[in-house]
Coordinates of C-alpha atoms in Angstrom, one line a residue:
X1 CA -68.1 -39.6 7.6
X2 CA -67.4 -40.7 4.1
X3 CA -65.5 -43.9 3.7
X4 CA -64.2 -43.0 0.2
X5 CA -64.0 -39.3 -0.3
X6 CA -62.6 -36.7 2.1
X7 CA -65.1 -34.8 4.2
X8 CA -64.0 -33.2 7.5
X9 CA -66.0 -34.0 10.6
X10 CA -68.0 -31.0 11.8
X11 CA -67.0 -29.9 15.2
X12 CA -67.9 -26.6 17.1
X13 CA -65.4 -23.9 17.6
X14 CA -63.3 -23.7 20.9
X15 CA -61.7 -20.4 21.9
X16 CA -58.0 -20.8 22.7
X17 CA -56.5 -17.4 23.1
X18 CA -56.2 -15.7 19.7
X19 CA -56.2 -19.1 17.9
X20 CA -59.6 -20.7 17.7
X21 CA -59.9 -24.4 17.0
X22 CA -62.5 -26.6 15.3
X23 CA -65.4 -25.8 13.0
X24 CA -64.1 -24.3 9.7
X25 CA -60.8 -23.2 11.3
X26 CA -57.7 -24.9 9.8
X27 CA -56.3 -28.0 11.3
X28 CA -53.8 -26.7 13.9
X29 CA -50.4 -28.2 14.6
X30 CA -48.6 -28.0 18.0
X31 CA -45.8 -29.3 20.2
X32 CA -44.6 -29.3 23.8
X33 CA -41.5 -27.9 25.5
X34 CA -39.0 -30.2 27.1
X35 CA -37.5 -27.5 29.3
X36 CA -38.0 -27.1 33.0
X37 CA -41.1 -24.9 33.6
X38 CA -39.2 -23.3 36.5
X39 CA -36.6 -22.1 34.0
X40 CA -38.5 -19.1 32.6
X41 CA -36.0 -17.9 30.0
X42 CA -35.3 -21.4 28.6
X43 CA -39.0 -22.1 28.3
X44 CA -39.8 -18.8 26.7
X45 CA -37.1 -19.3 24.1
X46 CA -38.2 -22.8 23.3
X47 CA -41.8 -21.6 23.0
X48 CA -40.6 -19.0 20.5
X49 CA -38.6 -21.5 18.5
X50 CA -41.7 -23.8 18.3
X51 CA -43.9 -20.9 17.2
X52 CA -41.3 -19.7 14.7
X53 CA -41.4 -23.2 13.2
X54 CA -45.1 -22.9 12.7
X55 CA -46.5 -24.3 16.0
X56 CA -49.9 -22.9 16.8
X57 CA -50.2 -24.0 20.4
X58 CA -47.3 -24.9 22.8
X59 CA -47.8 -27.1 25.9
X60 CA -45.6 -27.0 29.0
X61 CA -45.7 -29.4 31.9
X62 CA -46.9 -28.2 35.2
X63 CA -46.0 -30.8 37.8
X64 CA -46.9 -28.7 40.8
X65 CA -48.3 -25.3 41.8
X66 CA -44.9 -23.7 41.6
X67 CA -44.7 -24.6 37.9
X68 CA -48.4 -23.5 37.4
X69 CA -47.7 -20.2 39.1
X70 CA -44.5 -19.7 36.9
X71 CA -46.7 -20.0 33.7
X72 CA -47.6 -16.4 34.5
X73 CA -43.9 -15.4 33.9
X74 CA -43.5 -17.6 30.9
X75 CA -46.7 -16.2 29.3
X76 CA -45.5 -12.6 30.0
X77 CA -42.1 -13.3 28.5
X78 CA -43.7 -14.9 25.3
X79 CA -46.0 -11.9 24.9
X80 CA -43.2 -9.4 25.5
X81 CA -41.3 -11.0 22.6
X82 CA -44.3 -10.2 20.4
X83 CA -45.6 -13.8 20.1
X84 CA -49.3 -14.6 20.6
X85 CA -49.1 -18.4 20.5
X86 CA -51.6 -19.8 23.1
X87 CA -49.9 -21.6 26.0
X88 CA -51.2 -24.9 27.5
X89 CA -50.5 -26.3 30.9
X90 CA -50.1 -30.1 31.2
X91 CA -51.5 -31.3 34.5
X92 CA -51.4 -34.8 36.0
X93 CA -52.3 -36.1 39.5
X94 CA -53.3 -32.8 41.1
X95 CA -56.5 -30.9 40.4
X96 CA -55.3 -27.9 42.4
X97 CA -52.5 -27.4 39.9
X98 CA -55.0 -27.3 37.1
X99 CA -57.0 -24.6 39.0
X100 CA -53.9 -22.4 39.4
X101 CA -52.8 -22.9 35.8
X102 CA -56.2 -21.9 34.4
X103 CA -55.4 -18.4 35.7
X104 CA -52.3 -18.0 33.6
X105 CA -52.7 -20.2 30.5
X106 CA -55.0 -20.2 27.4
X107 CA -55.7 -23.9 27.9
X108 CA -55.2 -26.5 30.5
X109 CA -54.8 -30.3 29.8
X110 CA -56.2 -32.6 32.4
X111 CA -55.9 -36.5 32.3
X112 CA -59.1 -38.3 33.4
X113 CA -56.9 -41.3 34.4
X114 CA -55.4 -39.4 37.3
X115 CA -57.4 -36.2 37.8
X116 CA -59.5 -37.6 40.7
X117 CA -58.8 -41.3 40.5
X118 CA -55.6 -42.6 42.2
X119 CA -52.6 -43.1 40.1
X120 CA -52.7 -46.5 38.3
X121 CA -51.4 -49.4 40.3
X122 CA -52.8 -52.3 38.1
X123 CA -55.2 -53.4 40.9
X124 CA -58.5 -55.0 40.2
X125 CA -61.2 -53.1 42.0
X126 CA -64.8 -54.3 42.6
X127 CA -67.7 -51.7 42.7
X128 CA -71.4 -52.1 43.1
X129 CA -73.4 -49.8 40.8
X130 CA -74.0 -47.5 43.7
X131 CA -70.3 -47.3 44.6
X132 CA -69.5 -46.7 41.0
X133 CA -71.9 -43.7 40.8
X134 CA -70.4 -42.4 44.0
X135 CA -67.0 -42.4 42.3
X136 CA -68.5 -40.4 39.3
X137 CA -69.9 -37.9 41.8
X138 CA -66.4 -37.3 43.1
X139 CA -65.3 -36.5 39.7
X140 CA -68.2 -34.1 39.3
X141 CA -67.5 -32.4 42.6
X142 CA -63.9 -31.9 41.7
X143 CA -64.3 -30.9 38.0
X144 CA -67.1 -28.3 38.3
X145 CA -65.1 -25.8 40.4
X146 CA -62.3 -26.1 37.8
X147 CA -64.6 -25.4 34.9
X148 CA -65.9 -22.4 36.8
X149 CA -62.4 -21.0 37.0
X150 CA -61.8 -21.7 33.4
X151 CA -65.1 -20.0 32.5
X152 CA -64.1 -16.9 34.5
X153 CA -60.6 -16.7 32.8
X154 CA -61.8 -17.7 29.3
X155 CA -59.5 -20.7 29.5
X156 CA -60.1 -23.8 27.3
X157 CA -59.7 -27.3 28.5
X158 CA -58.2 -30.3 26.9
X159 CA -59.4 -33.6 28.2
X160 CA -56.5 -35.8 27.4
X161 CA -56.9 -39.6 27.8
X162 CA -53.8 -41.8 27.5
X163 CA -53.9 -45.5 27.1
X164 CA -50.9 -45.8 29.4
X165 CA -52.6 -44.0 32.3
X166 CA -56.1 -45.3 32.5
X167 CA -57.2 -45.6 36.1
X168 CA -57.7 -48.9 37.9
X169 CA -61.4 -48.0 38.3
X170 CA -61.9 -47.8 34.5
X171 CA -59.6 -50.8 33.9
X172 CA -61.5 -52.9 36.5
X173 CA -64.9 -52.3 34.8
X174 CA -64.1 -52.0 31.1
X175 CA -60.7 -53.7 30.8
X176 CA -57.8 -52.5 28.6
X177 CA -60.2 -51.7 25.7
X178 CA -61.2 -48.8 23.4
X179 CA -64.5 -48.9 25.2
X180 CA -62.7 -48.2 28.6
X181 CA -60.6 -45.5 27.0
X182 CA -63.6 -43.7 25.5
X183 CA -65.7 -44.0 28.7
X184 CA -62.9 -42.5 30.7
X185 CA -63.3 -39.4 28.4
X186 CA -67.1 -39.5 28.2
X187 CA -67.5 -39.3 32.0
X188 CA -65.8 -35.8 31.9
X189 CA -67.6 -34.7 28.7
X190 CA -71.0 -35.4 30.1
X191 CA -70.2 -33.1 33.1
X192 CA -69.0 -30.4 30.7
X193 CA -72.3 -30.8 28.7
X194 CA -74.4 -30.5 31.9
X195 CA -72.4 -27.4 32.9
X196 CA -72.7 -26.0 29.4
X197 CA -68.9 -25.6 29.2
X198 CA -68.1 -26.1 25.6
X199 CA -64.5 -24.8 25.3
X200 CA -63.2 -28.4 25.4
X201 CA -60.8 -30.3 23.1
X202 CA -60.4 -34.0 23.4
X203 CA -57.4 -36.3 22.8
X204 CA -57.1 -40.1 23.0
X205 CA -53.6 -41.3 22.6
X206 CA -51.8 -44.6 22.6
X207 CA -48.5 -45.9 21.4
X208 CA -50.4 -48.7 19.7
X209 CA -51.8 -47.2 16.4
X210 CA -54.6 -49.8 16.2
X211 CA -55.8 -48.9 19.7
X212 CA -55.4 -45.2 19.1
X213 CA -57.4 -45.3 15.8
X214 CA -60.2 -47.6 17.1
X215 CA -60.6 -45.5 20.3
X216 CA -60.8 -42.2 18.4
X217 CA -63.4 -43.6 16.0
X218 CA -65.4 -44.9 18.8
X219 CA -65.1 -41.6 20.6
X220 CA -66.5 -39.5 17.7
X221 CA -69.3 -42.1 17.2
X222 CA -70.3 -41.9 20.9
X223 CA -70.1 -38.2 20.8
X224 CA -72.5 -38.0 17.8
X225 CA -74.9 -40.4 19.6
X226 CA -74.9 -38.1 22.7
X227 CA -75.3 -34.9 20.8
X228 CA -71.7 -33.7 21.2
X229 CA -69.4 -31.9 18.7
X230 CA -66.2 -31.2 20.6
X231 CA -63.1 -30.9 18.4
X232 CA -60.4 -33.5 18.7
X233 CA -56.6 -33.6 19.0
X234 CA -54.8 -36.4 17.3
X235 CA -51.4 -38.0 18.3
X236 CA -49.6 -41.3 18.6
X237 CA -48.0 -41.1 22.0
X238 CA -44.4 -42.4 22.6
X239 CA -44.0 -42.7 18.8
X240 CA -40.2 -42.7 19.1
X241 CA -37.6 -40.7 17.0
X242 CA -36.1 -40.7 13.5
X243 CA -37.9 -42.4 10.6
X244 CA -39.7 -44.9 12.8
X245 CA -41.3 -42.2 14.9
X246 CA -42.4 -40.3 11.8
X247 CA -43.8 -43.4 10.1
X248 CA -45.7 -44.6 13.2
X249 CA -47.1 -41.1 13.6
X250 CA -48.2 -40.8 10.0
X251 CA -49.9 -44.3 10.2
X252 CA -52.0 -43.4 13.2
X253 CA -52.7 -39.7 12.6
X254 CA -53.0 -40.2 8.8
X255 CA -55.6 -43.0 9.3
X256 CA -57.9 -40.6 11.2
X257 CA -57.2 -37.5 9.0
X258 CA -58.1 -39.5 5.9
X259 CA -61.5 -40.0 7.4
X260 CA -62.0 -36.3 8.2
X261 CA -61.3 -36.7 11.9
X262 CA -59.0 -34.3 13.6
X263 CA -58.9 -30.6 14.4
X264 CA -55.4 -30.3 15.8
X265 CA -52.4 -32.7 15.7
X266 CA -49.1 -33.2 17.5
X267 CA -46.4 -35.5 16.2
X268 CA -44.7 -36.8 19.4
X269 CA -41.0 -37.3 18.5
X270 CA -38.1 -38.0 20.9
X271 CA -36.3 -35.0 19.4
X272 CA -36.1 -31.3 19.7
X273 CA -39.8 -30.2 19.8
X274 CA -39.5 -27.7 17.0
X275 CA -38.6 -30.6 14.8
X276 CA -42.2 -32.0 15.2
X277 CA -43.9 -29.0 13.5
X278 CA -42.8 -29.5 9.9
X279 CA -43.7 -33.2 10.1
X280 CA -47.2 -32.3 11.5
X281 CA -47.8 -29.5 8.9
X282 CA -46.8 -31.8 6.0
X283 CA -49.1 -34.5 7.1
X284 CA -52.0 -32.1 7.4
X285 CA -51.4 -30.4 4.2
X286 CA -51.0 -33.6 2.3
X287 CA -54.1 -35.3 3.5
X288 CA -56.4 -32.3 3.2
X289 CA -55.0 -31.2 -0.1
X290 CA -55.6 -34.3 -2.1
X291 CA -58.6 -36.2 -0.6
X292 CA -61.2 -33.8 -2.0
X293 CA -64.6 -34.9 -3.2
X294 CA -64.0 -33.0 -6.4
X295 CA -60.9 -35.2 -7.2
X296 CA -62.8 -38.0 -9.2
X297 CA -64.9 -39.4 -6.3
X298 CA -65.2 -43.1 -5.9
X299 CA -68.5 -44.3 -7.5
X300 CA -71.4 -43.7 -5.3
X301 CA -72.8 -47.2 -5.6
X302 CA -70.0 -48.7 -3.6
X303 CA -71.4 -49.7 -0.2
X304 CA -69.8 -51.1 3.0
X305 CA -70.7 -54.8 3.5
X306 CA -72.4 -56.0 6.6
X307 CA -69.3 -57.7 7.8
X308 CA -67.1 -54.6 7.6
X309 CA -66.9 -52.9 11.0
X310 CA -65.2 -49.5 10.8
X311 CA -65.1 -49.4 14.7
X312 CA -63.7 -52.9 15.2
X313 CA -62.3 -54.0 11.8
X314 CA -61.2 -57.6 11.4
X315 CA -58.9 -59.0 8.7
X316 CA -60.7 -59.8 5.5
X317 CA -60.9 -63.5 4.9
X318 CA -59.0 -64.6 1.8
X319 CA -57.8 -67.7 0.1
X320 CA -54.1 -68.6 0.4
X321 CA -52.2 -68.2 -2.8
X322 CA -48.6 -69.2 -2.2
X323 CA -47.3 -66.9 0.5
X324 CA -50.1 -64.4 0.0
X325 CA -53.4 -64.2 1.9
X326 CA -55.1 -66.9 4.0
X327 CA -54.3 -65.3 7.2
X328 CA -50.5 -65.1 6.7
X329 CA -48.6 -62.0 7.5
X330 CA -48.8 -59.3 4.8
X331 CA -46.2 -59.6 2.1
X332 CA -43.9 -56.9 0.6
X333 CA -43.2 -57.0 -3.1
X334 CA -41.1 -54.7 -5.2
X335 CA -43.1 -55.1 -8.3
X336 CA -46.6 -56.2 -9.5
X337 CA -46.6 -60.0 -10.2
X338 CA -46.4 -60.7 -13.9
X339 CA -48.4 -63.9 -13.7
X340 CA -51.3 -65.0 -11.4
X341 CA -52.5 -61.4 -10.7
X342 CA -54.7 -58.8 -12.2
X343 CA -54.9 -55.0 -11.6
X344 CA -58.2 -53.5 -10.7
X345 CA -59.7 -50.3 -9.3
X346 CA -63.3 -49.2 -8.5
X347 CA -63.8 -47.6 -11.9
X348 CA -63.0 -50.8 -14.0
X349 CA -64.3 -53.4 -11.5
X350 CA -67.0 -54.9 -13.8
X351 CA -69.4 -57.8 -13.3
X352 CA -67.3 -59.7 -15.7
X353 CA -64.2 -59.1 -13.6
X354 CA -66.0 -60.2 -10.5
X355 CA -67.3 -63.4 -12.2
X356 CA -63.7 -64.2 -13.4
X357 CA -62.3 -63.8 -9.8
X358 CA -65.1 -66.0 -8.5
X359 CA -64.1 -68.8 -10.8
X360 CA -60.4 -68.3 -10.2
X361 CA -59.7 -68.0 -6.4
X362 CA -56.0 -68.6 -7.1
X363 CA -55.7 -65.1 -8.8
X364 CA -54.3 -62.3 -6.7
X365 CA -55.9 -58.9 -7.1
X366 CA -53.7 -55.8 -7.2
X367 CA -55.5 -52.6 -6.3
X368 CA -54.0 -50.1 -8.6
X369 CA -55.6 -46.6 -8.0
X370 CA -56.1 -44.2 -10.9
X371 CA -56.5 -41.0 -9.0
X372 CA -54.7 -39.2 -6.1
X373 CA -57.5 -40.5 -3.8
X374 CA -55.5 -43.7 -3.1
X375 CA -57.1 -44.7 0.1
X376 CA -60.6 -44.1 -1.2
X377 CA -60.0 -46.4 -4.2
X378 CA -58.2 -49.2 -2.3
X379 CA -60.9 -49.3 0.4
X380 CA -63.8 -49.2 -2.2
X381 CA -62.3 -52.1 -4.1
X382 CA -61.7 -54.2 -1.1
X383 CA -65.3 -53.6 0.2
X384 CA -66.8 -54.3 -3.2
X385 CA -65.0 -57.7 -3.2
X386 CA -66.3 -58.3 0.3
X387 CA -69.8 -57.5 -0.8
X388 CA -69.5 -60.0 -3.6
X389 CA -68.1 -62.7 -1.3
X390 CA -64.8 -62.8 -3.3
X391 CA -61.9 -64.2 -1.3
X392 CA -59.1 -63.5 -3.7
X393 CA -56.0 -62.0 -1.9
X394 CA -55.6 -58.3 -2.3
X395 CA -52.3 -56.4 -2.7
X396 CA -52.2 -52.6 -2.6
X397 CA -50.0 -50.9 -5.2
X398 CA -48.7 -47.5 -4.1
X399 CA -46.4 -45.4 -6.4
X400 CA -44.8 -42.1 -5.8
X401 CA -42.2 -39.9 -7.4
X402 CA -40.5 -38.3 -4.4
X403 CA -36.9 -37.1 -4.1
X404 CA -37.3 -36.3 -0.4
X405 CA -37.2 -39.5 1.7
X406 CA -39.1 -38.0 4.6
X407 CA -41.9 -36.9 2.4
X408 CA -42.1 -40.3 0.8
X409 CA -42.3 -42.0 4.3
X410 CA -45.1 -39.7 5.5
X411 CA -47.2 -40.0 2.3
X412 CA -46.9 -43.8 2.0
X413 CA -47.5 -44.3 5.7
X414 CA -50.6 -42.0 5.7
X415 CA -52.0 -43.6 2.6
X416 CA -51.3 -47.2 3.4
X417 CA -51.2 -47.9 7.1
X418 CA -54.9 -47.7 7.6
X419 CA -55.6 -50.5 5.1
X420 CA -53.6 -52.9 7.3
X421 CA -55.1 -51.5 10.5
X422 CA -58.5 -52.4 9.0
X423 CA -57.3 -55.7 7.7
X424 CA -58.3 -55.1 4.1
X425 CA -55.0 -56.0 2.3
X426 CA -52.7 -59.0 2.2
X427 CA -49.6 -57.1 1.1
X428 CA -48.1 -54.0 -0.3
X429 CA -46.2 -53.2 -3.5
X430 CA -44.4 -49.9 -3.0
X431 CA -42.5 -48.0 -5.7
X432 CA -40.9 -44.6 -6.0
X433 CA -40.2 -43.4 -9.5
X434 CA -37.7 -40.8 -8.8
X435 CA -33.8 -40.9 -8.5
X436 CA -32.0 -40.9 -5.2
X437 CA -34.0 -43.4 -3.1
X438 CA -33.0 -47.0 -3.6
X439 CA -35.3 -50.0 -4.0
X440 CA -33.9 -51.3 -0.8
X441 CA -34.9 -48.2 1.2
X442 CA -38.3 -48.3 -0.3
X443 CA -38.7 -51.9 0.6
X444 CA -37.6 -51.2 4.2
X445 CA -40.3 -48.4 4.3
X446 CA -43.0 -50.9 3.4
X447 CA -41.9 -53.2 6.2
X448 CA -41.8 -50.3 8.6
X449 CA -45.4 -49.3 7.6
X450 CA -46.7 -52.8 8.2
X451 CA -44.9 -52.8 11.7
X452 CA -46.4 -49.4 12.5
X453 CA -49.9 -50.7 11.7
X454 CA -49.2 -53.7 13.9
X455 CA -49.6 -56.1 10.9
X456 CA -46.1 -57.6 10.7
X457 CA -43.1 -57.3 13.0
X458 CA -39.6 -57.5 11.4
X459 CA -37.4 -55.4 13.7
X460 CA -37.1 -54.1 17.2
X461 CA -39.8 -51.5 18.1
X462 CA -38.9 -48.6 20.4
X463 CA -41.7 -46.9 22.4
X464 CA -40.2 -43.7 23.5
X465 CA -41.7 -40.5 24.8
X466 CA -40.9 -37.1 23.3
X467 CA -39.7 -35.7 26.6
X468 CA -40.9 -32.8 28.6
X469 CA -40.1 -30.9 31.8
X470 CA -40.8 -34.1 33.7
X471 CA -38.1 -36.0 32.0
X472 CA -35.5 -37.2 34.5
X473 CA -32.5 -38.2 32.3
X474 CA -30.8 -37.6 28.9
X475 CA -33.6 -39.0 26.8
X476 CA -32.1 -38.8 23.3
X477 CA -28.7 -40.0 24.4
X478 CA -30.3 -43.0 26.3
X479 CA -32.4 -43.9 23.2
X480 CA -29.4 -43.9 21.0
X481 CA -27.4 -46.2 23.4
X482 CA -30.4 -48.7 23.8
X483 CA -31.1 -48.8 20.1
X484 CA -27.4 -49.4 19.2
X485 CA -27.3 -52.3 21.6
X486 CA -30.7 -53.9 20.7
X487 CA -31.5 -53.2 17.1
X488 CA -30.6 -56.8 16.1
X489 CA -33.4 -58.2 18.3
X490 CA -36.2 -58.9 15.8
X491 CA -39.8 -58.2 16.9
X492 CA -38.9 -57.0 20.4
X493 CA -40.7 -53.9 21.9
X494 CA -38.6 -51.7 24.2
X495 CA -40.1 -48.7 26.0
X496 CA -37.9 -45.8 27.0
X497 CA -39.9 -43.3 29.1
X498 CA -38.9 -40.1 30.7
X499 CA -41.1 -40.3 33.8
X500 CA -44.0 -42.3 35.5
X501 CA -47.0 -40.4 34.0
X502 CA -47.4 -43.0 31.3
X503 CA -44.4 -45.2 31.9
X504 CA -45.7 -48.2 33.8
X505 CA -48.9 -48.1 31.7
X506 CA -47.2 -48.3 28.5
X507 CA -45.0 -51.1 29.7
X508 CA -48.1 -53.4 29.2
X509 CA -47.5 -53.0 25.5
X510 CA -43.7 -53.4 25.6
X511 CA -41.5 -56.3 26.5
X512 CA -39.1 -54.3 28.5
X513 CA -39.1 -50.8 29.8
X514 CA -36.7 -48.1 31.1
X515 CA -38.5 -45.4 33.1
X516 CA -37.3 -42.3 34.8
X517 CA -38.1 -42.7 38.6
X518 CA -36.6 -39.7 40.2
X519 CA -33.8 -37.3 39.3
X520 CA -30.8 -39.4 38.3
X521 CA -32.7 -42.7 39.0
X522 CA -34.3 -45.2 36.7
X523 CA -36.6 -48.2 37.2
X524 CA -36.6 -51.2 34.9
X525 CA -39.7 -53.2 33.8
X526 CA -40.6 -56.4 32.2
X527 CA -43.9 -55.6 30.6
X528 CA -45.8 -53.8 33.5
X529 CA -43.8 -55.5 36.3
X530 CA -41.0 -53.5 37.9
X531 CA -37.9 -55.7 38.2
X532 CA -35.5 -53.1 39.5
X533 CA -36.2 -49.8 41.2
X534 CA -34.3 -46.5 41.5
X535 CA -31.1 -47.6 39.7
X536 CA -28.5 -44.9 39.2
X537 CA -28.8 -43.5 35.8
X538 CA -25.2 -44.2 34.8
X539 CA -25.8 -48.0 35.5
X540 CA -29.3 -48.3 34.1
X541 CA -28.7 -48.9 30.4
X542 CA -26.1 -51.7 31.0
X543 CA -28.4 -53.3 33.6
X544 CA -31.4 -53.2 31.2
X545 CA -29.3 -54.8 28.4
X546 CA -27.9 -57.4 30.7
X547 CA -31.4 -58.3 31.9
X548 CA -32.8 -58.6 28.3
X549 CA -29.9 -60.8 27.4
X550 CA -30.4 -63.1 30.4
X551 CA -34.2 -63.1 29.9
X552 CA -34.0 -64.0 26.3
X553 CA -31.4 -66.8 26.9
X554 CA -33.7 -68.4 29.5
X555 CA -36.6 -68.6 27.0
X556 CA -34.5 -70.0 24.1

């Protein structure tokens, strides 16, 4: 992995129908249907729309064996329409369903958090080492027959870990940490390696971009240490909808793509699934087209300092200058400061410049990149300053000339968010030198990037799933109603989840939650604690809003 110049991680090729993944293959984009898997015609038509939009794999939920069996009919309908896009069955809680689906799909997704372990109940469990090994043997005994079926049918497997559905067993031993998330995955991968079953893709997802990035970085490091080269699937789960969903996805996915990690991506938006594809394709094309080693590489003598930890980055220590640096929240500026600041980049950062900064800790440095490799230059300058022990605050200057607001959002988020996930910068100066996008809109984008990177919260955050065949209510309409009533609540996190698969787990990262419990029924949460169960859907939004108002008034 090259910190400064793009170099894609080398993985092995996985066969998935007629569309192989990994190795030298292009980075694939994909989506998931939100139709009922028992509605063959609706599912076929939605698969075709996703494929027509450019989707290269399409996932469908298979809650039970009926849905898994019906994948045969859906697959036949898609092929009859002349479409060869591989279909992926999404399985939770029931290994038998995975075994059935493997006969009719090109790939099956299983979740280590609930494949053998009981559904998460937030209980602390104590195991001796022998008891823990016995639990791992249960996984092996259940997984190996599934792998044998997949081998017979040439079906690939996705091991998909979600932060929101880690098992109580993993949580009890490792805590709610990237280490626990990664170990949940590695337990399954080690069995695949022993069985020499290599047609496996891995995903690790979270609604928190910092956890998602740190966990995936740790995973690829662990795989390298254990001689594994499985391709990886990237995504920020429950990213939301509209511009916030796009920005949050671009921050998390972009951070990893920038470092050459990622063989397929899904942008999870609470919208029609075919709308995800252009966003995903733009992100992939943008990152891979400009971060080339041939594009004026960052000087080779720039090295990462000993106190820079790519796996667990911490905020760079800086001197406070006014409202900038010194551990304060990152600032947003419209322009480069005229006084008290200097512009620099890795190509002009001379010993004389370093000596001047050492004598003048009150001077703010503006990282002003000279090439299209923005991240490489920003990161190199920050690390060079860390190597020299310079504690001057650092602002990153990003300039674009976009007339398309969505493209500006995706580019700026992919280029900038990772710098704040890593704690390298103390603020952002974002400018767009093209007509049609106001300074105020650009400023709001900068604040949204900081929030998506968990560096500064300035508005309500909505953690909402994209919906699938498990969704138990009108997701898009409900999101709109909740957002309209709560958008004024600064810094609050509200989760709006279609079903229980990740719902209660993601509540731990939200202040309040709205989760589909059964057809027409909703349960409400405060963090991960259920406060009301099985409320009629038509009453649930008003009851959630009333509870939030009462709860906030109690704490004022």
